[in-house]
Amino acid sequence: MLTEERLQEIWRIVTEKGSVSIQQLMDELNISESTARRDLTILDEQGRLQKVRGGAMVLGDAYSTKEDSVVQKKDKNLAEKREIARYAASLIEEDDFVYLDAGTTTELMIEYLKTKNTVFVTNAVTHARKLSQAGYTTFILGGEMKSTTEAIVGDEAVQSLSKYNFTKGFWGVNGIHPKNGFSTPDVKEANVKRTAMEHCARRYILGDASKFSQISCVKFGDFANACIITSKIKDPIYQQCENIIEVQGGEDA
C-alpha cells in the first residue's frame, strides 16, 4: 500500500470510529508501530485528525484523563447547570423510585424537587444527606468512598444495585460523544454508573454544552441509550439528535 493510500485509509478509520489506538491501526492495516505513529504525526500536521497519546481522534474532539474535584466543578457553567437541574427535577413524579448519581448538576436537582412520596437511591454522600433533610426516603449505596467526586464506588456498590429496579435515573457525565458514548475517567465509577443504568426504565444524562465531543477514559453507556438534558448547543450534529433536550440557561443564582 502506497503511503498516501495508507494515510487516507487511516483517516477513514478514525473518521468512522471517532477515535483509534495505535494497536488497532497495526492490526487492521498490518503495519508496524513506528509506521502507525509516523502516519498519525503526518495526518496531525496536515490538520486531518488530532493525535493523542496512544492513538488519534477526529479533529475537534477532546480527550480527557483527569477528574476535577467537586469544589473545582461546583461553580463551572452554574447558570446552565441550574436550568438543566430544574428541568430534570420536573420529570420526577410522585411514587417514582429514582437513582440519583453523584455529580454537581444532579446535586442541584434536589433544590427543585416538588414531590413528597418519591424514594431515592444514590451513591453520593452529600446527595443522601440533602435528600434525607428534605424529608425523602433515601438509600445510599455501600462501598468505597472516592474523595474527588464524593461518590461511593467499587464492587460492593455494584452488587447493591443489582437488587433495584428504578423508574427513572439521572447521571452526571464527563464526556458525551456520538460514537464513544457517555464516559468518565474512573473505572470504578463507570462500573457503578453502567450498572445503575442497566436497572433503570428511563435514563437521563445531565451535561452542559461543554461536555459534548469530550471523550473520557471509560465508557459507561451508549449515546442512544439515554435522554440527554443539556444547555444550548451550537454543533449541528447534536442539534439533529432526537434524544437531546435543550434548556435555556439563565442567570447564576
PDB file of C-alpha atoms in Angstrom:
ATOM      1  CA  MET A   1       0.000   0.000   0.000  1.00  0.00           C
ATOM      2  CA  LEU A   2       1.382   3.406  -1.007  1.00  0.00           C
ATOM      3  CA  THR A   3       1.927   5.995   1.722  1.00  0.00           C
ATOM      4  CA  GLU A   4      -0.888   8.293   0.574  1.00  0.00           C
ATOM      5  CA  GLU A   5      -3.290   5.356   0.282  1.00  0.00           C
ATOM      6  CA  ARG A   6      -2.387   4.286   3.808  1.00  0.00           C
ATOM      7  CA  LEU A   7      -2.849   7.816   5.144  1.00  0.00           C
ATOM      8  CA  GLN A   8      -6.255   8.006   3.518  1.00  0.00           C
ATOM      9  CA  GLU A   9      -7.254   4.656   4.993  1.00  0.00           C
ATOM     10  CA  ILE A  10      -6.142   5.728   8.491  1.00  0.00           C
ATOM     11  CA  TRP A  11      -8.122   8.970   8.151  1.00  0.00           C
ATOM     12  CA  ARG A  12     -11.194   6.942   7.078  1.00  0.00           C
ATOM     13  CA  ILE A  13     -10.906   4.606  10.073  1.00  0.00           C
ATOM     14  CA  VAL A  14     -10.546   7.484  12.543  1.00  0.00           C
ATOM     15  CA  THR A  15     -13.463   9.360  10.971  1.00  0.00           C
ATOM     16  CA  GLU A  16     -15.749   6.321  11.118  1.00  0.00           C
ATOM     17  CA  LYS A  17     -14.845   5.264  14.653  1.00  0.00           C
ATOM     18  CA  GLY A  18     -14.307   8.683  16.216  1.00  0.00           C
ATOM     19  CA  SER A  19     -11.019   7.535  17.739  1.00  0.00           C
ATOM     20  CA  VAL A  20      -8.492   4.747  17.207  1.00  0.00           C
ATOM     21  CA  SER A  21      -5.499   3.305  19.032  1.00  0.00           C
ATOM     22  CA  ILE A  22      -2.057   2.569  17.644  1.00  0.00           C
ATOM     23  CA  GLN A  23      -2.702  -1.142  18.196  1.00  0.00           C
ATOM     24  CA  GLN A  24      -5.946  -1.038  16.213  1.00  0.00           C
ATOM     25  CA  LEU A  25      -4.176   0.521  13.249  1.00  0.00           C
ATOM     26  CA  MET A  26      -1.408  -2.076  13.456  1.00  0.00           C
ATOM     27  CA  ASP A  27      -3.973  -4.899  13.459  1.00  0.00           C
ATOM     28  CA  GLU A  28      -6.284  -3.521  10.757  1.00  0.00           C
ATOM     29  CA  LEU A  29      -3.618  -2.334   8.311  1.00  0.00           C
ATOM     30  CA  ASN A  30      -0.893  -4.863   9.166  1.00  0.00           C
ATOM     31  CA  ILE A  31       1.674  -2.139   9.765  1.00  0.00           C
ATOM     32  CA  SER A  32       4.376  -1.646  12.375  1.00  0.00           C
ATOM     33  CA  GLU A  33       4.045   0.568  15.417  1.00  0.00           C
ATOM     34  CA  SER A  34       6.615   3.007  14.078  1.00  0.00           C
ATOM     35  CA  THR A  35       4.738   3.317  10.775  1.00  0.00           C
ATOM     36  CA  ALA A  36       1.432   3.917  12.551  1.00  0.00           C
ATOM     37  CA  ARG A  37       2.963   6.594  14.759  1.00  0.00           C
ATOM     38  CA  ARG A  38       4.695   8.288  11.823  1.00  0.00           C
ATOM     39  CA  ASP A  39       1.496   8.317   9.751  1.00  0.00           C
ATOM     40  CA  LEU A  40      -0.528   9.791  12.618  1.00  0.00           C
ATOM     41  CA  THR A  41       2.069  12.512  13.034  1.00  0.00           C
ATOM     42  CA  ILE A  42       1.769  13.370   9.336  1.00  0.00           C
ATOM     43  CA  LEU A  43      -2.050  13.467   9.462  1.00  0.00           C
ATOM     44  CA  ASP A  44      -1.943  15.580  12.628  1.00  0.00           C
ATOM     45  CA  GLU A  45       0.426  18.052  10.975  1.00  0.00           C
ATOM     46  CA  GLN A  46      -1.880  18.177   7.943  1.00  0.00           C
ATOM     47  CA  GLY A  47      -4.787  19.054  10.227  1.00  0.00           C
ATOM     48  CA  ARG A  48      -6.803  15.974   9.230  1.00  0.00           C
ATOM     49  CA  LEU A  49      -7.034  14.448  12.721  1.00  0.00           C
ATOM     50  CA  GLN A  50      -5.906  15.034  16.292  1.00  0.00           C
ATOM     51  CA  LYS A  51      -3.061  12.872  17.557  1.00  0.00           C
ATOM     52  CA  VAL A  52      -3.360  11.853  21.208  1.00  0.00           C
ATOM     53  CA  ARG A  53      -1.349   9.608  23.479  1.00  0.00           C
ATOM     54  CA  GLY A  54      -1.653   6.053  22.183  1.00  0.00           C
ATOM     55  CA  GLY A  55      -3.679   6.904  19.083  1.00  0.00           C
ATOM     56  CA  ALA A  56      -5.752   9.599  17.400  1.00  0.00           C
ATOM     57  CA  MET A  57      -9.280  11.020  17.242  1.00  0.00           C
ATOM     58  CA  VAL A  58     -11.489  13.067  14.983  1.00  0.00           C
ATOM     59  CA  LEU A  59     -10.365  16.679  14.896  1.00  0.00           C
ATOM     60  CA  GLY A  60     -12.360  18.794  17.320  1.00  0.00           C
ATOM     61  CA  ASP A  61     -12.923  16.077  19.894  1.00  0.00           C
ATOM     62  CA  ALA A  62     -11.166  16.463  23.225  1.00  0.00           C
ATOM     63  CA  TYR A  63      -9.733  13.572  25.198  1.00  0.00           C
ATOM     64  CA  SER A  64      -9.603  13.947  28.966  1.00  0.00           C
ATOM     65  CA  THR A  65      -7.989  11.674  31.543  1.00  0.00           C
ATOM     66  CA  LYS A  66      -8.296  13.934  34.596  1.00  0.00           C
ATOM     67  CA  GLU A  67     -11.145  14.427  37.052  1.00  0.00           C
ATOM     68  CA  ASP A  68     -11.688  17.802  38.692  1.00  0.00           C
ATOM     69  CA  SER A  69     -12.771  17.783  42.320  1.00  0.00           C
ATOM     70  CA  VAL A  70     -16.315  18.688  43.372  1.00  0.00           C
ATOM     71  CA  VAL A  71     -15.050  22.039  44.635  1.00  0.00           C
ATOM     72  CA  GLN A  72     -13.426  22.786  41.265  1.00  0.00           C
ATOM     73  CA  LYS A  73     -16.541  21.829  39.296  1.00  0.00           C
ATOM     74  CA  LYS A  74     -19.195  23.359  41.529  1.00  0.00           C
ATOM     75  CA  ASP A  75     -19.217  26.867  40.025  1.00  0.00           C
ATOM     76  CA  LYS A  76     -18.387  25.964  36.419  1.00  0.00           C
ATOM     77  CA  ASN A  77     -21.243  26.771  33.999  1.00  0.00           C
ATOM     78  CA  LEU A  78     -23.505  27.261  37.002  1.00  0.00           C
ATOM     79  CA  ALA A  79     -26.341  29.005  35.152  1.00  0.00           C
ATOM     80  CA  GLU A  80     -26.588  26.156  32.646  1.00  0.00           C
ATOM     81  CA  LYS A  81     -26.358  23.535  35.373  1.00  0.00           C
ATOM     82  CA  ARG A  82     -29.213  25.134  37.319  1.00  0.00           C
ATOM     83  CA  GLU A  83     -31.534  25.161  34.321  1.00  0.00           C
ATOM     84  CA  ILE A  84     -30.645  21.575  33.476  1.00  0.00           C
ATOM     85  CA  ALA A  85     -31.224  20.536  37.090  1.00  0.00           C
ATOM     86  CA  ARG A  86     -34.528  22.427  37.277  1.00  0.00           C
ATOM     87  CA  TYR A  87     -35.847  20.697  34.166  1.00  0.00           C
ATOM     88  CA  ALA A  88     -34.601  17.282  35.283  1.00  0.00           C
ATOM     89  CA  ALA A  89     -36.267  17.669  38.678  1.00  0.00           C
ATOM     90  CA  SER A  90     -39.583  18.468  36.958  1.00  0.00           C
ATOM     91  CA  LEU A  91     -39.535  14.993  35.385  1.00  0.00           C
ATOM     92  CA  ILE A  92     -39.750  13.284  38.786  1.00  0.00           C
ATOM     93  CA  GLU A  93     -43.267  12.260  39.789  1.00  0.00           C
ATOM     94  CA  GLU A  94     -44.964  11.019  42.927  1.00  0.00           C
ATOM     95  CA  ASP A  95     -44.166   7.383  43.714  1.00  0.00           C
ATOM     96  CA  ASP A  96     -41.143   7.301  41.403  1.00  0.00           C
ATOM     97  CA  PHE A  97     -38.219   5.163  42.537  1.00  0.00           C
ATOM     98  CA  VAL A  98     -35.212   7.237  41.442  1.00  0.00           C
ATOM     99  CA  TYR A  99     -31.481   6.651  41.112  1.00  0.00           C
ATOM    100  CA  LEU A 100     -29.548   9.895  41.584  1.00  0.00           C
ATOM    101  CA  ASP A 101     -25.920   9.681  40.513  1.00  0.00           C
ATOM    102  CA  ALA A 102     -23.108  11.676  42.095  1.00  0.00           C
ATOM    103  CA  GLY A 103     -22.312  14.998  40.438  1.00  0.00           C
ATOM    104  CA  THR A 104     -22.677  18.748  40.814  1.00  0.00           C
ATOM    105  CA  THR A 105     -25.645  19.027  38.422  1.00  0.00           C
ATOM    106  CA  THR A 106     -27.527  16.092  39.950  1.00  0.00           C
ATOM    107  CA  GLU A 107     -26.953  17.668  43.363  1.00  0.00           C
ATOM    108  CA  LEU A 108     -28.638  20.880  42.193  1.00  0.00           C
ATOM    109  CA  MET A 109     -31.739  18.870  41.273  1.00  0.00           C
ATOM    110  CA  ILE A 110     -32.528  18.446  44.971  1.00  0.00           C
ATOM    111  CA  GLU A 111     -33.277  22.175  45.318  1.00  0.00           C
ATOM    112  CA  TYR A 112     -36.047  21.915  42.716  1.00  0.00           C
ATOM    113  CA  LEU A 113     -37.850  18.736  43.818  1.00  0.00           C
ATOM    114  CA  LYS A 114     -41.613  19.187  44.278  1.00  0.00           C
ATOM    115  CA  THR A 115     -42.855  15.681  45.071  1.00  0.00           C
ATOM    116  CA  LYS A 116     -43.436  14.193  48.521  1.00  0.00           C
ATOM    117  CA  ASN A 117     -43.540  10.433  48.040  1.00  0.00           C
ATOM    118  CA  THR A 118     -40.529   9.815  45.815  1.00  0.00           C
ATOM    119  CA  VAL A 119     -37.922   7.326  47.038  1.00  0.00           C
ATOM    120  CA  PHE A 120     -34.251   7.853  46.133  1.00  0.00           C
ATOM    121  CA  VAL A 121     -31.152   5.688  45.896  1.00  0.00           C
ATOM    122  CA  THR A 122     -27.829   7.474  45.460  1.00  0.00           C
ATOM    123  CA  ASN A 123     -24.096   6.838  45.549  1.00  0.00           C
ATOM    124  CA  ALA A 124     -23.341  10.386  46.716  1.00  0.00           C
ATOM    125  CA  VAL A 125     -22.926  11.148  50.408  1.00  0.00           C
ATOM    126  CA  THR A 126     -23.877  14.817  50.029  1.00  0.00           C
ATOM    127  CA  HIS A 127     -26.944  13.951  47.943  1.00  0.00           C
ATOM    128  CA  ALA A 128     -28.113  11.427  50.548  1.00  0.00           C
ATOM    129  CA  ARG A 129     -27.797  13.968  53.348  1.00  0.00           C
ATOM    130  CA  LYS A 130     -29.692  16.680  51.451  1.00  0.00           C
ATOM    131  CA  LEU A 131     -32.445  14.304  50.323  1.00  0.00           C
ATOM    132  CA  SER A 132     -32.909  12.975  53.837  1.00  0.00           C
ATOM    133  CA  GLN A 133     -33.026  16.510  55.273  1.00  0.00           C
ATOM    134  CA  ALA A 134     -35.690  17.370  52.691  1.00  0.00           C
ATOM    135  CA  GLY A 135     -37.838  14.528  54.025  1.00  0.00           C
ATOM    136  CA  TYR A 136     -37.329  11.921  51.313  1.00  0.00           C
ATOM    137  CA  THR A 137     -36.856   8.224  51.966  1.00  0.00           C
ATOM    138  CA  THR A 138     -33.256   7.761  50.853  1.00  0.00           C
ATOM    139  CA  PHE A 139     -30.917   4.801  50.445  1.00  0.00           C
ATOM    140  CA  ILE A 140     -27.180   5.189  49.960  1.00  0.00           C
ATOM    141  CA  LEU A 141     -25.003   2.544  48.346  1.00  0.00           C
ATOM    142  CA  GLY A 142     -22.246   0.924  50.363  1.00  0.00           C
ATOM    143  CA  GLY A 143     -18.678   0.687  49.154  1.00  0.00           C
ATOM    144  CA  GLU A 144     -15.513   2.701  48.685  1.00  0.00           C
ATOM    145  CA  MET A 145     -15.602   6.471  49.123  1.00  0.00           C
ATOM    146  CA  LYS A 146     -13.981   8.344  46.203  1.00  0.00           C
ATOM    147  CA  SER A 147     -12.742  11.665  47.573  1.00  0.00           C
ATOM    148  CA  THR A 148     -12.543  13.529  44.238  1.00  0.00           C
ATOM    149  CA  THR A 149     -16.222  13.205  43.337  1.00  0.00           C
ATOM    150  CA  GLU A 150     -17.509  12.277  46.813  1.00  0.00           C
ATOM    151  CA  ALA A 151     -19.076   9.182  45.251  1.00  0.00           C
ATOM    152  CA  ILE A 152     -19.429   5.642  46.563  1.00  0.00           C
ATOM    153  CA  VAL A 153     -17.814   3.202  44.113  1.00  0.00           C
ATOM    154  CA  GLY A 154     -16.452  -0.337  43.977  1.00  0.00           C
ATOM    155  CA  ASP A 155     -17.759  -3.904  43.847  1.00  0.00           C
ATOM    156  CA  GLU A 156     -19.989  -3.553  46.891  1.00  0.00           C
ATOM    157  CA  ALA A 157     -21.812  -0.603  45.311  1.00  0.00           C
ATOM    158  CA  VAL A 158     -22.266  -2.520  42.066  1.00  0.00           C
ATOM    159  CA  GLN A 159     -23.646  -5.555  43.918  1.00  0.00           C
ATOM    160  CA  SER A 160     -26.072  -3.369  45.857  1.00  0.00           C
ATOM    161  CA  LEU A 161     -27.537  -2.011  42.619  1.00  0.00           C
ATOM    162  CA  SER A 162     -28.430  -5.483  41.325  1.00  0.00           C
ATOM    163  CA  LYS A 163     -31.456  -5.702  43.653  1.00  0.00           C
ATOM    164  CA  TYR A 164     -33.077  -2.465  42.458  1.00  0.00           C
ATOM    165  CA  ASN A 165     -35.379  -1.611  39.545  1.00  0.00           C
ATOM    166  CA  PHE A 166     -35.633   2.161  39.128  1.00  0.00           C
ATOM    167  CA  THR A 167     -38.411   4.026  37.332  1.00  0.00           C
ATOM    168  CA  LYS A 168     -36.040   6.895  36.480  1.00  0.00           C
ATOM    169  CA  GLY A 169     -32.327   7.639  36.824  1.00  0.00           C
ATOM    170  CA  PHE A 170     -30.199  10.756  36.440  1.00  0.00           C
ATOM    171  CA  TRP A 171     -26.439  10.685  35.798  1.00  0.00           C
ATOM    172  CA  GLY A 172     -23.571  13.136  35.700  1.00  0.00           C
ATOM    173  CA  VAL A 173     -21.049  12.765  32.887  1.00  0.00           C
ATOM    174  CA  ASN A 174     -17.569  13.897  31.852  1.00  0.00           C
ATOM    175  CA  GLY A 175     -17.807  13.205  28.145  1.00  0.00           C
ATOM    176  CA  ILE A 176     -20.649  12.944  25.609  1.00  0.00           C
ATOM    177  CA  HIS A 177     -19.755  11.658  22.158  1.00  0.00           C
ATOM    178  CA  PRO A 178     -21.962  10.118  19.420  1.00  0.00           C
ATOM    179  CA  LYS A 179     -19.535   7.248  18.794  1.00  0.00           C
ATOM    180  CA  ASN A 180     -17.759   6.940  22.141  1.00  0.00           C
ATOM    181  CA  GLY A 181     -20.916   7.340  24.210  1.00  0.00           C
ATOM    182  CA  PHE A 182     -21.015   8.593  27.802  1.00  0.00           C
ATOM    183  CA  SER A 183     -17.698   8.455  29.612  1.00  0.00           C
ATOM    184  CA  THR A 184     -15.909   9.209  32.858  1.00  0.00           C
ATOM    185  CA  PRO A 185     -12.226   8.990  33.922  1.00  0.00           C
ATOM    186  CA  ASP A 186     -12.559   6.355  36.643  1.00  0.00           C
ATOM    187  CA  VAL A 187     -13.170   2.631  36.021  1.00  0.00           C
ATOM    188  CA  LYS A 188     -14.868   2.025  39.382  1.00  0.00           C
ATOM    189  CA  GLU A 189     -17.199   4.965  38.997  1.00  0.00           C
ATOM    190  CA  ALA A 190     -18.003   3.920  35.425  1.00  0.00           C
ATOM    191  CA  ASN A 191     -18.990   0.438  36.646  1.00  0.00           C
ATOM    192  CA  VAL A 192     -21.445   1.928  39.137  1.00  0.00           C
ATOM    193  CA  LYS A 193     -22.945   4.226  36.507  1.00  0.00           C
ATOM    194  CA  ARG A 194     -23.243   1.405  33.961  1.00  0.00           C
ATOM    195  CA  THR A 195     -24.895  -0.986  36.404  1.00  0.00           C
ATOM    196  CA  ALA A 196     -27.372   1.628  37.613  1.00  0.00           C
ATOM    197  CA  MET A 197     -28.357   2.382  34.006  1.00  0.00           C
ATOM    198  CA  GLU A 198     -28.980  -1.311  33.355  1.00  0.00           C
ATOM    199  CA  HIS A 199     -31.518  -1.339  36.194  1.00  0.00           C
ATOM    200  CA  CYS A 200     -33.421   1.772  35.153  1.00  0.00           C
ATOM    201  CA  ALA A 201     -36.516   2.179  32.952  1.00  0.00           C
ATOM    202  CA  ARG A 202     -35.946   5.820  31.946  1.00  0.00           C
ATOM    203  CA  ARG A 203     -32.408   7.171  31.807  1.00  0.00           C
ATOM    204  CA  TYR A 204     -31.330  10.820  31.752  1.00  0.00           C
ATOM    205  CA  ILE A 205     -27.811  12.170  31.273  1.00  0.00           C
ATOM    206  CA  LEU A 206     -27.259  15.705  32.615  1.00  0.00           C
ATOM    207  CA  GLY A 207     -24.482  17.598  30.866  1.00  0.00           C
ATOM    208  CA  ASP A 208     -23.982  21.215  29.857  1.00  0.00           C
ATOM    209  CA  ALA A 209     -22.760  22.049  26.351  1.00  0.00           C
ATOM    210  CA  SER A 210     -19.092  21.844  27.392  1.00  0.00           C
ATOM    211  CA  LYS A 211     -19.415  18.056  27.823  1.00  0.00           C
ATOM    212  CA  PHE A 212     -20.191  17.399  24.141  1.00  0.00           C
ATOM    213  CA  SER A 213     -17.474  15.970  21.861  1.00  0.00           C
ATOM    214  CA  GLN A 214     -15.487  15.199  25.005  1.00  0.00           C
ATOM    215  CA  ILE A 215     -14.085  11.692  25.442  1.00  0.00           C
ATOM    216  CA  SER A 216     -13.007  10.426  28.835  1.00  0.00           C
ATOM    217  CA  CYS A 217     -11.202   7.199  29.688  1.00  0.00           C
ATOM    218  CA  VAL A 218     -14.065   4.790  30.416  1.00  0.00           C
ATOM    219  CA  LYS A 219     -17.361   4.427  28.574  1.00  0.00           C
ATOM    220  CA  PHE A 220     -20.390   3.638  30.734  1.00  0.00           C
ATOM    221  CA  GLY A 221     -23.260   3.959  28.250  1.00  0.00           C
ATOM    222  CA  ASP A 222     -24.128   4.252  24.563  1.00  0.00           C
ATOM    223  CA  PHE A 223     -25.107   7.654  23.182  1.00  0.00           C
ATOM    224  CA  ALA A 224     -28.570   6.432  22.159  1.00  0.00           C
ATOM    225  CA  ASN A 225     -29.210   4.659  25.465  1.00  0.00           C
ATOM    226  CA  ALA A 226     -30.413   7.729  27.402  1.00  0.00           C
ATOM    227  CA  CYS A 227     -32.113  11.069  27.011  1.00  0.00           C
ATOM    228  CA  ILE A 228     -29.592  13.926  27.304  1.00  0.00           C
ATOM    229  CA  ILE A 229     -30.646  17.108  29.081  1.00  0.00           C
ATOM    230  CA  THR A 230     -28.334  19.978  28.232  1.00  0.00           C
ATOM    231  CA  SER A 231     -27.963  23.712  27.715  1.00  0.00           C
ATOM    232  CA  LYS A 232     -27.970  25.377  24.293  1.00  0.00           C
ATOM    233  CA  ILE A 233     -25.624  23.602  21.882  1.00  0.00           C
ATOM    234  CA  LYS A 234     -24.307  25.006  18.594  1.00  0.00           C
ATOM    235  CA  ASP A 235     -22.982  21.892  16.879  1.00  0.00           C
ATOM    236  CA  PRO A 236     -25.472  20.882  14.117  1.00  0.00           C
ATOM    237  CA  ILE A 237     -24.523  17.228  14.569  1.00  0.00           C
ATOM    238  CA  TYR A 238     -26.096  17.232  18.034  1.00  0.00           C
ATOM    239  CA  GLN A 239     -28.995  19.526  17.131  1.00  0.00           C
ATOM    240  CA  GLN A 240     -30.339  16.760  14.892  1.00  0.00           C
ATOM    241  CA  CYS A 241     -30.370  14.135  17.665  1.00  0.00           C
ATOM    242  CA  GLU A 242     -33.846  13.177  18.860  1.00  0.00           C
ATOM    243  CA  ASN A 243     -32.667  12.110  22.326  1.00  0.00           C
ATOM    244  CA  ILE A 244     -31.361  15.589  23.267  1.00  0.00           C
ATOM    245  CA  ILE A 245     -33.425  18.112  25.231  1.00  0.00           C
ATOM    246  CA  GLU A 246     -32.044  21.655  25.242  1.00  0.00           C
ATOM    247  CA  VAL A 247     -32.987  24.006  28.066  1.00  0.00           C
ATOM    248  CA  GLN A 248     -32.352  27.731  28.111  1.00  0.00           C
ATOM    249  CA  GLY A 249     -29.649  28.861  30.558  1.00  0.00           C
ATOM    250  CA  GLY A 250     -30.442  31.719  32.921  1.00  0.00           C
ATOM    251  CA  GLU A 251     -28.501  33.909  35.307  1.00  0.00           C
ATOM    252  CA  ASP A 252     -26.429  32.408  38.099  1.00  0.00           C
ATOM    253  CA  ALA A 253     -28.315  32.315  41.357  1.00  0.00           C
TER     254      ALA A 253
END
